[in-house]
Coordinates of N, CA and C in Angstrom, one line a residue:
Chain D
G267 N 81.8 -17.9 167.2 CA 83.2 -17.4 167.8 C 83.9 -16.6 166.7
D268 N 85.0 -16.0 167.3 CA 85.9 -15.3 166.4 C 86.5 -16.0 165.4
S269 N 86.6 -15.6 164.1 CA 87.2 -16.6 163.1 C 87.8 -15.6 162.0
V270 N 88.6 -16.2 161.3 CA 89.1 -15.6 160.0 C 89.0 -16.5 158.9
T271 N 88.6 -16.1 157.8 CA 88.4 -16.9 156.6 C 89.2 -16.3 155.3
Q272 N 90.1 -17.0 154.7 CA 90.9 -16.4 153.6 C 90.6 -17.4 152.5
M273 N 91.0 -16.9 151.3 CA 90.7 -17.7 150.1 C 91.5 -18.9 150.0
E274 N 91.0 -19.9 149.5 CA 91.8 -21.1 149.4 C 92.9 -21.0 148.4
G275 N 94.0 -21.6 148.5 CA 95.2 -21.6 147.5 C 95.1 -23.0 146.9
P276 N 96.2 -23.3 146.2 CA 97.3 -22.4 145.9 C 96.8 -21.5 144.8
V277 N 97.5 -20.3 144.9 CA 97.4 -19.2 143.8 C 98.8 -19.1 143.0
T278 N 98.7 -19.3 141.7 CA 99.7 -19.3 140.8 C 99.6 -18.1 140.0
L279 N 100.6 -17.2 139.8 CA 100.5 -16.1 139.1 C 101.9 -16.0 138.2
S280 N 101.9 -15.1 137.1 CA 103.1 -14.9 136.4 C 103.7 -13.7 137.1
E281 N 104.9 -13.5 136.9 CA 105.6 -12.2 137.5 C 105.1 -11.1 137.0
E282 N 104.9 -10.1 137.7 CA 104.3 -8.7 137.4 C 102.9 -8.8 137.4
A283 N 102.1 -9.7 137.7 CA 100.7 -9.9 137.8 C 100.3 -9.2 139.0
F284 N 99.0 -8.8 139.0 CA 98.3 -8.2 140.3 C 97.9 -9.3 141.2
L285 N 98.1 -9.1 142.5 CA 97.7 -10.1 143.4 C 96.6 -9.5 144.2
T286 N 95.5 -10.4 144.6 CA 94.6 -10.2 145.6 C 94.5 -11.5 146.2
I287 N 94.6 -11.4 147.6 CA 94.2 -12.4 148.4 C 93.1 -12.0 149.6
N288 N 91.9 -12.8 149.4 CA 90.9 -12.2 150.1 C 90.9 -12.8 151.6
C289 N 90.4 -11.7 152.5 CA 90.4 -12.2 153.9 C 89.2 -11.6 154.6
T290 N 88.3 -12.4 155.1 CA 87.2 -11.8 155.9 C 87.2 -12.2 157.4
Y291 N 86.7 -11.5 158.2 CA 86.7 -12.0 159.7 C 85.3 -11.9 160.3
T292 N 85.1 -12.7 161.4 CA 84.0 -12.5 162.3 C 84.7 -12.3 163.7
A293 N 84.1 -11.2 164.3 CA 84.6 -10.8 165.8 C 83.6 -10.3 166.4
T294 N 83.6 -10.4 167.7 CA 82.9 -9.6 168.6 C 83.7 -8.5 169.2
G295 N 83.4 -7.0 168.8 CA 84.1 -6.1 169.2 C 85.1 -5.5 168.1
Y296 N 86.1 -5.0 168.4 CA 86.9 -4.2 167.3 C 88.5 -4.8 167.3
P297 N 88.5 -5.8 166.3 CA 89.9 -6.3 166.3 C 90.9 -5.5 165.7
S298 N 92.2 -5.9 165.9 CA 93.3 -5.5 165.0 C 93.5 -6.5 164.0
L299 N 94.0 -6.0 162.8 CA 94.2 -7.1 161.7 C 95.6 -7.2 161.1
F300 N 96.1 -8.3 160.7 CA 97.4 -8.5 160.3 C 97.4 -9.4 159.1
W301 N 98.6 -9.2 158.5 CA 99.0 -10.1 157.4 C 100.4 -10.6 157.7
Y302 N 100.5 -11.9 157.7 CA 101.9 -12.5 158.2 C 102.3 -13.3 156.8
V303 N 103.5 -13.3 156.6 CA 104.1 -14.1 155.5 C 105.1 -15.2 155.9
Q304 N 105.1 -16.4 155.4 CA 106.0 -17.5 155.8 C 106.7 -18.0 154.4
Y305 N 107.9 -17.7 154.5 CA 108.7 -18.3 153.4 C 109.2 -19.7 153.6
P306 N 109.4 -20.5 152.7 CA 109.6 -21.9 153.0 C 110.7 -22.2 154.1
G307 N 110.3 -23.1 155.0 CA 111.3 -23.5 156.0 C 111.5 -22.4 157.2
E308 N 110.7 -21.4 157.0 CA 111.0 -20.4 158.1 C 109.7 -20.0 158.8
G309 N 109.9 -19.1 159.9 CA 108.8 -18.8 160.8 C 108.0 -17.6 160.2
L310 N 107.0 -17.1 160.8 CA 106.2 -16.1 160.3 C 106.8 -14.7 160.5
Q311 N 106.6 -14.0 159.4 CA 107.0 -12.6 159.5 C 105.9 -11.6 159.5
L312 N 105.9 -10.6 160.2 CA 104.7 -9.6 160.0 C 104.9 -8.9 158.8
L313 N 103.9 -8.8 158.0 CA 103.9 -8.2 156.6 C 103.3 -6.7 156.7
L314 N 102.2 -6.7 157.4 CA 101.5 -5.4 157.6 C 100.3 -5.5 158.6
K315 N 99.9 -4.4 159.1 CA 98.8 -4.3 160.2 C 97.9 -3.2 160.0
A316 N 96.8 -3.3 160.6 CA 95.7 -2.1 160.7 C 95.1 -2.3 162.0
T317 N 94.9 -1.2 162.7 CA 94.3 -1.5 164.1 C 92.9 -0.8 164.1
K318 N 92.5 -0.1 163.1 CA 91.1 0.5 163.3 C 90.6 0.6 161.8
A319 N 89.4 0.8 161.9 CA 88.6 0.9 160.6 C 89.1 1.9 159.6
D320 N 89.2 1.6 158.4 CA 89.7 2.6 157.3 C 91.2 2.7 157.3
D321 N 91.9 2.1 158.3 CA 93.4 2.2 158.2 C 93.9 1.3 157.0
K322 N 94.9 1.8 156.4 CA 95.7 1.0 155.3 C 97.0 0.5 155.8
G323 N 97.2 -0.6 155.9 CA 98.6 -1.1 156.2 C 99.3 -1.3 154.8
S324 N 100.6 -1.0 155.0 CA 101.4 -1.3 153.7 C 102.7 -1.6 154.0
N325 N 103.4 -2.4 153.2 CA 104.9 -2.7 153.3 C 105.4 -3.5 152.0
K326 N 106.4 -3.3 151.6 CA 107.1 -3.8 150.5 C 106.1 -4.1 149.3
G327 N 105.4 -3.1 149.0 CA 104.4 -3.0 147.7 C 103.1 -3.7 148.1
F328 N 103.0 -4.3 149.3 CA 101.7 -5.0 149.7 C 100.9 -3.9 150.5
E329 N 99.6 -4.0 150.2 CA 98.5 -3.2 151.0 C 97.3 -3.9 151.4
A330 N 96.8 -3.5 152.4 CA 95.5 -4.1 152.8 C 94.8 -2.9 153.7
T331 N 93.5 -2.8 153.4 CA 92.5 -1.7 154.0 C 91.7 -2.4 155.0
Y332 N 91.5 -1.9 156.1 CA 90.5 -2.4 157.2 C 89.2 -1.9 156.9
R333 N 88.4 -2.8 156.4 CA 87.0 -2.5 156.0 C 86.0 -3.0 157.0
K334 N 85.5 -2.2 158.0 CA 84.5 -2.7 158.8 C 83.2 -3.0 158.4
E335 N 82.8 -2.2 157.2 CA 81.4 -2.5 156.8 C 81.4 -3.8 156.1
T336 N 82.4 -4.3 155.5 CA 82.5 -5.6 154.8 C 83.3 -6.6 155.6
T337 N 83.7 -6.3 156.8 CA 84.6 -7.1 157.8 C 85.5 -7.8 156.7
S338 N 86.3 -7.1 156.2 CA 87.3 -7.6 155.3 C 88.7 -6.9 155.5
F339 N 89.8 -7.7 154.9 CA 91.2 -7.1 155.1 C 91.9 -7.7 154.0
H340 N 91.6 -7.5 152.7 CA 92.0 -8.0 151.6 C 93.7 -7.6 151.2
L341 N 94.4 -8.5 150.8 CA 95.8 -8.2 150.6 C 96.0 -8.0 149.1
E342 N 96.7 -6.9 148.8 CA 96.8 -6.6 147.3 C 98.4 -6.3 147.1
K343 N 98.8 -6.5 145.9 CA 100.0 -6.2 145.4 C 99.9 -5.8 143.9
G344 N 100.5 -4.8 143.5 CA 100.3 -4.4 142.0 C 101.1 -5.2 141.0
S345 N 102.3 -5.7 141.4 CA 103.2 -6.3 140.5 C 103.9 -7.3 141.4
V346 N 103.6 -8.6 141.3 CA 104.3 -9.6 142.1 C 105.6 -10.0 141.5
Q347 N 106.6 -10.5 142.3 CA 107.8 -11.0 142.0 C 108.0 -12.4 142.3
V348 N 109.0 -13.1 141.7 CA 109.1 -14.5 142.1 C 109.5 -14.6 143.7
S349 N 110.2 -13.7 144.1 CA 110.5 -13.6 145.5 C 109.4 -13.4 146.4
D350 N 108.2 -13.2 146.0 CA 107.0 -13.2 146.7 C 106.3 -14.5 147.0
S351 N 106.7 -15.6 146.4 CA 106.3 -16.9 146.7 C 106.5 -17.3 148.1
A352 N 105.3 -17.5 148.7 CA 105.3 -18.0 150.0 C 103.9 -18.2 150.5
V353 N 103.7 -18.4 151.7 CA 102.4 -18.7 152.3 C 102.0 -17.5 153.1
Y354 N 100.8 -16.8 152.8 CA 100.3 -15.7 153.4 C 99.1 -16.1 154.4
F355 N 99.3 -15.5 155.6 CA 98.2 -15.7 156.6 C 97.6 -14.4 157.1
C356 N 96.3 -14.3 157.1 CA 95.5 -13.3 157.7 C 95.2 -13.6 159.1
A357 N 95.3 -12.7 160.0 CA 95.0 -13.0 161.5 C 94.3 -11.7 162.1
L358 N 93.6 -12.0 163.1 CA 93.0 -11.0 164.0 C 93.5 -11.1 165.4
S359 N 93.4 -10.0 166.1 CA 93.7 -9.9 167.4 C 92.6 -9.1 168.3
L360 N 92.2 -9.7 169.4 CA 91.2 -9.0 170.1 C 91.6 -9.0 171.6
F361 N 91.2 -7.8 172.3 CA 91.3 -7.6 173.6 C 89.9 -7.4 174.4
Y362 N 89.4 -8.6 174.8 CA 88.2 -8.5 175.6 C 88.1 -9.7 176.3
G363 N 87.4 -9.7 177.4 CA 87.2 -11.0 178.2 C 88.5 -11.5 178.5
G364 N 88.6 -12.9 178.2 CA 89.8 -13.6 178.4 C 90.6 -13.8 177.2
S365 N 90.4 -13.0 176.2 CA 91.2 -13.2 174.9 C 92.6 -12.9 175.0
Q366 N 93.1 -11.8 175.8 CA 94.3 -11.4 176.0 C 95.1 -11.1 174.8
G367 N 94.5 -10.7 173.8 CA 95.2 -10.5 172.5 C 95.7 -11.5 171.8
N368 N 95.3 -12.7 171.9 CA 95.6 -13.7 171.1 C 95.3 -13.7 169.7
L369 N 96.2 -14.1 168.8 CA 95.9 -14.1 167.4 C 95.0 -15.4 167.0
I370 N 94.1 -14.9 166.0 CA 93.3 -16.0 165.4 C 93.8 -16.0 163.9
F371 N 94.1 -17.1 163.3 CA 94.7 -17.1 162.0 C 93.7 -17.8 161.1
G372 N 93.7 -17.3 159.8 CA 93.2 -18.1 158.7 C 94.1 -19.3 158.4
K373 N 93.6 -20.1 157.5 CA 94.3 -21.4 157.2 C 95.6 -21.1 156.2
G374 N 95.7 -19.9 155.7 CA 96.9 -19.6 154.9 C 96.7 -19.9 153.4
T375 N 97.2 -19.0 152.6 CA 97.1 -19.0 151.2 C 98.5 -19.2 150.5
K376 N 98.8 -20.3 149.9 CA 100.1 -20.4 149.2 C 100.1 -19.8 148.0
L377 N 101.1 -18.8 147.7 CA 101.3 -18.1 146.4 C 102.6 -18.6 145.8
S378 N 102.3 -18.9 144.6 CA 103.5 -19.2 143.6 C 103.6 -18.4 142.4
V379 N 104.7 -17.6 142.3 CA 104.9 -16.6 141.0 C 106.0 -17.4 140.2
K380 N 105.5 -17.4 139.0 CA 106.3 -18.0 137.9 C 107.1 -16.8 137.1
P381 N 108.3 -17.2 136.7 CA 108.9 -16.2 135.9 C 108.4 -16.0 134.5
Chain Q
D228 N 115.3 -8.5 163.5 CA 114.9 -9.7 164.2 C 114.5 -9.4 165.6
A229 N 113.4 -10.1 166.1 CA 112.8 -9.8 167.3 C 113.4 -10.4 168.4
G230 N 114.6 -11.1 168.3 CA 115.4 -11.7 169.4 C 114.6 -12.8 170.1
I231 N 114.1 -13.8 169.3 CA 113.4 -14.8 169.9 C 114.0 -16.2 169.2
T232 N 114.4 -17.0 169.9 CA 115.0 -18.3 169.5 C 114.2 -19.5 170.2
Q233 N 114.3 -20.6 169.4 CA 113.7 -21.8 169.8 C 114.7 -23.0 169.8
S234 N 114.5 -23.9 170.8 CA 115.4 -25.1 170.6 C 114.6 -26.4 171.2
P235 N 114.9 -27.5 170.6 CA 115.7 -27.6 169.6 C 115.0 -27.3 168.3
R236 N 115.6 -27.3 167.1 CA 115.0 -26.9 166.0 C 114.4 -28.0 165.2
H237 N 114.9 -29.1 165.5 CA 114.4 -30.4 165.0 C 114.4 -31.5 166.0
K238 N 113.4 -32.3 166.2 CA 113.4 -33.5 167.1 C 112.6 -34.6 166.6
V239 N 113.1 -35.8 166.8 CA 112.5 -37.0 166.5 C 112.3 -37.8 167.9
T240 N 111.2 -38.3 168.2 CA 111.0 -38.8 169.4 C 110.0 -40.0 169.3
E241 N 109.8 -40.8 170.4 CA 109.1 -41.9 170.3 C 107.7 -41.8 171.1
T242 N 106.6 -42.4 170.6 CA 105.4 -42.2 171.3 C 105.6 -42.6 172.8
G243 N 105.0 -41.7 173.6 CA 105.0 -42.1 175.1 C 106.1 -41.4 175.9
T244 N 107.0 -40.8 175.2 CA 108.1 -40.1 175.8 C 107.8 -38.7 176.1
P245 N 108.2 -38.1 177.1 CA 108.0 -36.6 177.4 C 109.0 -35.8 176.5
V246 N 108.6 -34.6 176.2 CA 109.4 -33.8 175.3 C 109.2 -32.4 175.7
T247 N 110.3 -31.6 175.8 CA 110.3 -30.3 176.3 C 110.9 -29.3 175.2
L248 N 110.2 -28.3 174.9 CA 110.6 -27.3 173.8 C 110.8 -26.0 174.5
R249 N 111.9 -25.3 174.1 CA 112.2 -24.1 174.7 C 112.1 -22.9 173.8
C250 N 111.7 -21.8 174.4 CA 111.6 -20.5 173.7 C 112.3 -19.4 174.5
H251 N 113.1 -18.7 173.9 CA 113.9 -17.8 174.7 C 113.8 -16.5 174.0
Q252 N 113.5 -15.4 174.7 CA 113.4 -13.9 174.1 C 114.4 -13.0 174.8
T253 N 115.0 -12.2 174.0 CA 115.8 -11.2 174.5 C 115.2 -9.7 174.7
E254 N 113.8 -9.7 174.5 CA 113.3 -8.5 174.4 C 112.5 -7.9 175.6
N255 N 112.5 -8.8 176.7 CA 111.8 -8.4 178.0 C 110.2 -8.3 177.8
H256 N 109.6 -8.8 176.9 CA 108.2 -8.8 176.7 C 107.5 -9.6 177.6
R257 N 106.3 -9.2 178.1 CA 105.6 -9.8 179.0 C 104.8 -11.1 178.4
Y258 N 104.1 -10.9 177.2 CA 103.4 -12.0 176.7 C 104.2 -12.9 175.7
M259 N 104.0 -14.1 176.0 CA 104.7 -15.1 175.1 C 103.5 -16.1 174.7
Y260 N 103.8 -16.9 173.6 CA 102.6 -17.9 173.0 C 103.4 -19.0 172.5
W261 N 102.5 -20.0 172.5 CA 103.0 -21.3 171.8 C 101.9 -21.6 170.8
Y262 N 102.3 -21.8 169.5 CA 101.4 -22.3 168.5 C 101.8 -23.6 167.7
R263 N 100.9 -24.3 167.3 CA 101.3 -25.4 166.4 C 100.6 -25.1 165.1
Q264 N 101.6 -25.6 164.0 CA 101.1 -25.2 162.7 C 100.9 -26.7 161.9
D265 N 99.8 -26.9 161.3 CA 99.5 -28.2 160.8 C 98.9 -27.8 159.3
P266 N 99.1 -28.7 158.3 CA 98.4 -28.4 157.1 C 96.9 -28.5 157.2
G267 N 96.3 -27.3 156.5 CA 94.8 -27.2 156.6 C 94.3 -26.6 157.7
H268 N 95.1 -26.3 158.7 CA 94.7 -25.7 160.0 C 95.2 -24.3 160.4
G269 N 96.2 -23.8 159.6 CA 96.9 -22.7 159.9 C 97.6 -22.8 161.2
L270 N 97.7 -21.8 162.0 CA 98.3 -22.0 163.4 C 97.3 -21.8 164.4
R271 N 97.4 -22.7 165.4 CA 96.5 -22.7 166.5 C 97.1 -22.7 167.8
L272 N 96.6 -21.8 168.7 CA 97.3 -21.5 170.0 C 97.1 -22.7 170.9
I273 N 98.3 -23.0 171.6 CA 98.4 -24.1 172.6 C 98.2 -23.6 173.9
H274 N 99.1 -22.7 174.3 CA 99.1 -21.9 175.5 C 99.7 -20.6 175.4
Y275 N 99.5 -19.8 176.3 CA 100.1 -18.5 176.4 C 100.5 -18.0 177.8
S276 N 101.3 -17.1 177.9 CA 101.7 -16.6 179.3 C 101.7 -15.0 179.2
Y277 N 101.2 -14.5 180.3 CA 101.0 -13.0 180.3 C 102.0 -12.6 181.5
G278 N 102.8 -13.3 182.0 CA 103.9 -12.9 182.8 C 104.6 -14.2 183.6
V279 N 105.6 -13.9 184.4 CA 106.2 -15.0 185.2 C 105.2 -15.8 186.0
K280 N 105.2 -17.0 185.7 CA 104.2 -17.9 186.4 C 102.8 -17.8 186.1
D281 N 102.4 -16.9 185.1 CA 101.0 -16.6 184.6 C 100.8 -17.3 183.4
T282 N 100.1 -18.3 183.2 CA 99.9 -18.8 182.0 C 98.4 -19.4 182.0
D283 N 98.0 -19.6 180.7 CA 96.5 -19.9 180.3 C 96.5 -20.8 179.2
K284 N 95.4 -21.6 179.0 CA 95.3 -22.5 177.9 C 94.8 -21.8 176.7
G285 N 95.1 -22.3 175.5 CA 94.7 -21.9 174.3 C 93.6 -23.0 173.7
E286 N 93.4 -22.8 172.4 CA 92.5 -23.7 171.6 C 92.9 -25.1 171.7
V287 N 94.0 -25.5 171.7 CA 94.4 -27.0 171.5 C 95.4 -27.4 172.6
S288 N 95.0 -27.2 173.9 CA 95.9 -27.4 174.9 C 96.1 -28.9 175.5
D289 N 95.2 -29.7 175.1 CA 95.2 -31.2 175.8 C 96.6 -31.8 175.3
G290 N 97.0 -32.4 176.5 CA 98.4 -33.0 176.2 C 99.7 -32.2 176.3
Y291 N 99.4 -31.0 176.6 CA 100.6 -29.9 176.7 C 100.5 -29.3 178.0
S292 N 101.6 -28.8 178.5 CA 101.8 -28.1 179.7 C 102.9 -27.0 179.4
V293 N 102.9 -26.0 180.1 CA 103.9 -24.9 180.0 C 104.4 -24.5 181.3
S294 N 105.5 -23.7 181.3 CA 106.0 -23.1 182.5 C 106.7 -21.9 182.0
R295 N 106.8 -21.0 183.0 CA 107.5 -19.7 182.8 C 108.0 -19.2 184.0
S296 N 109.3 -19.6 184.3 CA 109.9 -19.2 185.7 C 110.6 -17.9 185.5
K297 N 111.0 -17.5 184.3 CA 111.7 -16.4 184.0 C 111.0 -15.6 182.9
T298 N 111.3 -14.2 182.9 CA 110.6 -13.5 181.7 C 111.1 -14.0 180.4
E299 N 112.3 -14.3 180.2 CA 112.9 -14.6 179.0 C 112.6 -16.1 178.4
D300 N 112.2 -17.0 179.3 CA 112.0 -18.3 178.9 C 110.7 -19.0 179.1
F301 N 110.1 -19.6 178.1 CA 108.7 -20.1 178.1 C 108.9 -21.5 177.5
L302 N 108.6 -22.4 178.3 CA 108.8 -23.9 178.0 C 107.5 -24.6 177.7
L303 N 107.5 -25.5 176.7 CA 106.4 -26.2 176.3 C 106.5 -27.7 176.5
T304 N 105.8 -28.5 177.2 CA 106.0 -29.8 177.5 C 105.0 -30.8 177.0
L305 N 105.4 -31.7 176.2 CA 104.4 -32.7 175.7 C 104.6 -33.8 176.8
E306 N 103.6 -34.1 177.6 CA 103.7 -34.9 178.8 C 104.1 -36.5 178.4
S307 N 103.3 -36.9 177.4 CA 103.6 -38.2 176.9 C 103.3 -38.1 175.3
A308 N 104.3 -37.8 174.5 CA 104.0 -37.6 173.1 C 103.3 -38.6 172.4
T309 N 102.3 -38.1 171.5 CA 101.6 -39.0 170.7 C 101.9 -38.6 169.2
S310 N 101.5 -39.5 168.2 CA 101.7 -39.2 166.9 C 101.0 -38.1 166.4
S311 N 99.8 -37.7 166.9 CA 99.0 -36.6 166.6 C 99.7 -35.2 167.0
Q312 N 100.8 -35.3 167.8 CA 101.5 -34.1 168.1 C 102.6 -33.9 167.3
T313 N 102.8 -34.7 166.2 CA 103.8 -34.4 165.2 C 103.3 -33.0 164.4
S314 N 104.2 -32.0 164.5 CA 103.7 -30.8 164.0 C 105.0 -30.0 164.0
V315 N 104.8 -28.6 163.5 CA 105.7 -27.7 163.6 C 105.3 -26.6 164.7
Y316 N 106.1 -26.4 165.7 CA 105.7 -25.6 166.9 C 106.5 -24.2 166.8
F317 N 105.6 -23.2 166.9 CA 106.2 -21.9 166.9 C 105.9 -21.1 168.3
C318 N 107.0 -20.4 168.8 CA 106.8 -19.5 169.8 C 106.7 -18.1 169.2
A319 N 106.1 -17.3 170.1 CA 105.9 -15.9 169.5 C 106.0 -15.0 170.8
I320 N 106.3 -13.7 170.6 CA 106.2 -12.8 171.7 C 105.5 -11.5 171.2
R321 N 104.8 -10.8 172.0 CA 104.1 -9.6 171.7 C 104.4 -8.4 172.3
D322 N 104.7 -7.6 171.5 CA 105.1 -6.2 171.9 C 104.1 -5.3 172.5
R323 N 104.4 -4.0 172.8 CA 103.5 -3.2 173.5 C 102.4 -2.6 172.5
V324 N 102.7 -2.7 171.2 CA 101.5 -2.2 170.2 C 100.9 -3.4 169.5
E325 N 100.9 -4.6 170.4 CA 100.1 -5.6 169.9 C 100.7 -6.5 169.0
T326 N 101.7 -6.3 168.4 CA 102.2 -7.2 167.3 C 102.9 -8.3 167.8
Q327 N 102.7 -9.4 167.2 CA 103.4 -10.7 167.7 C 104.5 -11.0 166.7
Y328 N 105.7 -11.4 167.2 CA 106.8 -11.8 166.5 C 107.1 -13.3 166.6
F329 N 107.5 -14.0 165.8 CA 107.6 -15.4 165.7 C 109.0 -15.9 165.7
G330 N 109.2 -17.1 166.5 CA 110.5 -17.7 166.4 C 110.6 -18.5 165.1
P331 N 111.8 -19.2 164.9 CA 112.0 -19.9 163.7 C 111.2 -21.2 163.7
G332 N 110.7 -21.7 164.8 CA 109.9 -23.0 164.7 C 110.8 -24.3 165.2
T333 N 110.1 -25.1 165.6 CA 110.7 -26.5 166.0 C 109.9 -27.7 165.2
R334 N 110.5 -28.4 164.5 CA 109.9 -29.5 163.8 C 110.0 -30.7 164.7
L335 N 108.8 -31.3 165.1 CA 108.7 -32.4 165.9 C 108.2 -33.6 165.2
L336 N 108.8 -34.6 165.2 CA 108.3 -35.9 164.6 C 108.0 -36.9 165.8
V337 N 107.0 -37.5 165.9 CA 106.7 -38.4 167.1 C 106.3 -39.7 166.3
L338 N 107.2 -40.7 166.5 CA 107.1 -42.1 165.9 C 106.4 -43.1 166.7

């Protein structure tokens, strides 16, 4: 079945370090891909998205490129800040059969950034 | 903000009692979703709706029912709450370009 696998956390980095959170997917068809972020005690917020192969989503210094050949959508940021501490979720959305565009999530990766 | 609210935000209940959670949107979107979030599982789909009175089951629908009598409201009912339904529940709406927006969540504790 369709699924999303993202790297296990927690991930702890120092401020200004480079961030990569790996995400790979398995899907029948051509999904749209998303990264959501959840700050403590809050709901999920859309961080970025990409709807077709080679698209790059970007927002707030974060980037991810839709790689069809490696079925990946890795999240990167060149210089993290303490305020980036949160849980990050990779997700896919498909429209075929009965899927109705439902999101399938990875299990989340907790990021802690130390000053 | 996507104009989506959930009520109540926190609830404590006892095993065997019915519980109803409400999701309200002001965006007039057709699709609405209920997810639960549990440690180690990410978010899992419970039920979703693709229009008034049109609903379908998700991955973890056992023990839950939903209703949508108006575009703006999507109700989730735990028919007889169990401790395994202790969780954080999120509602989401989907816009015309496929993006889902989430409410603030409801923390439910079943004793």
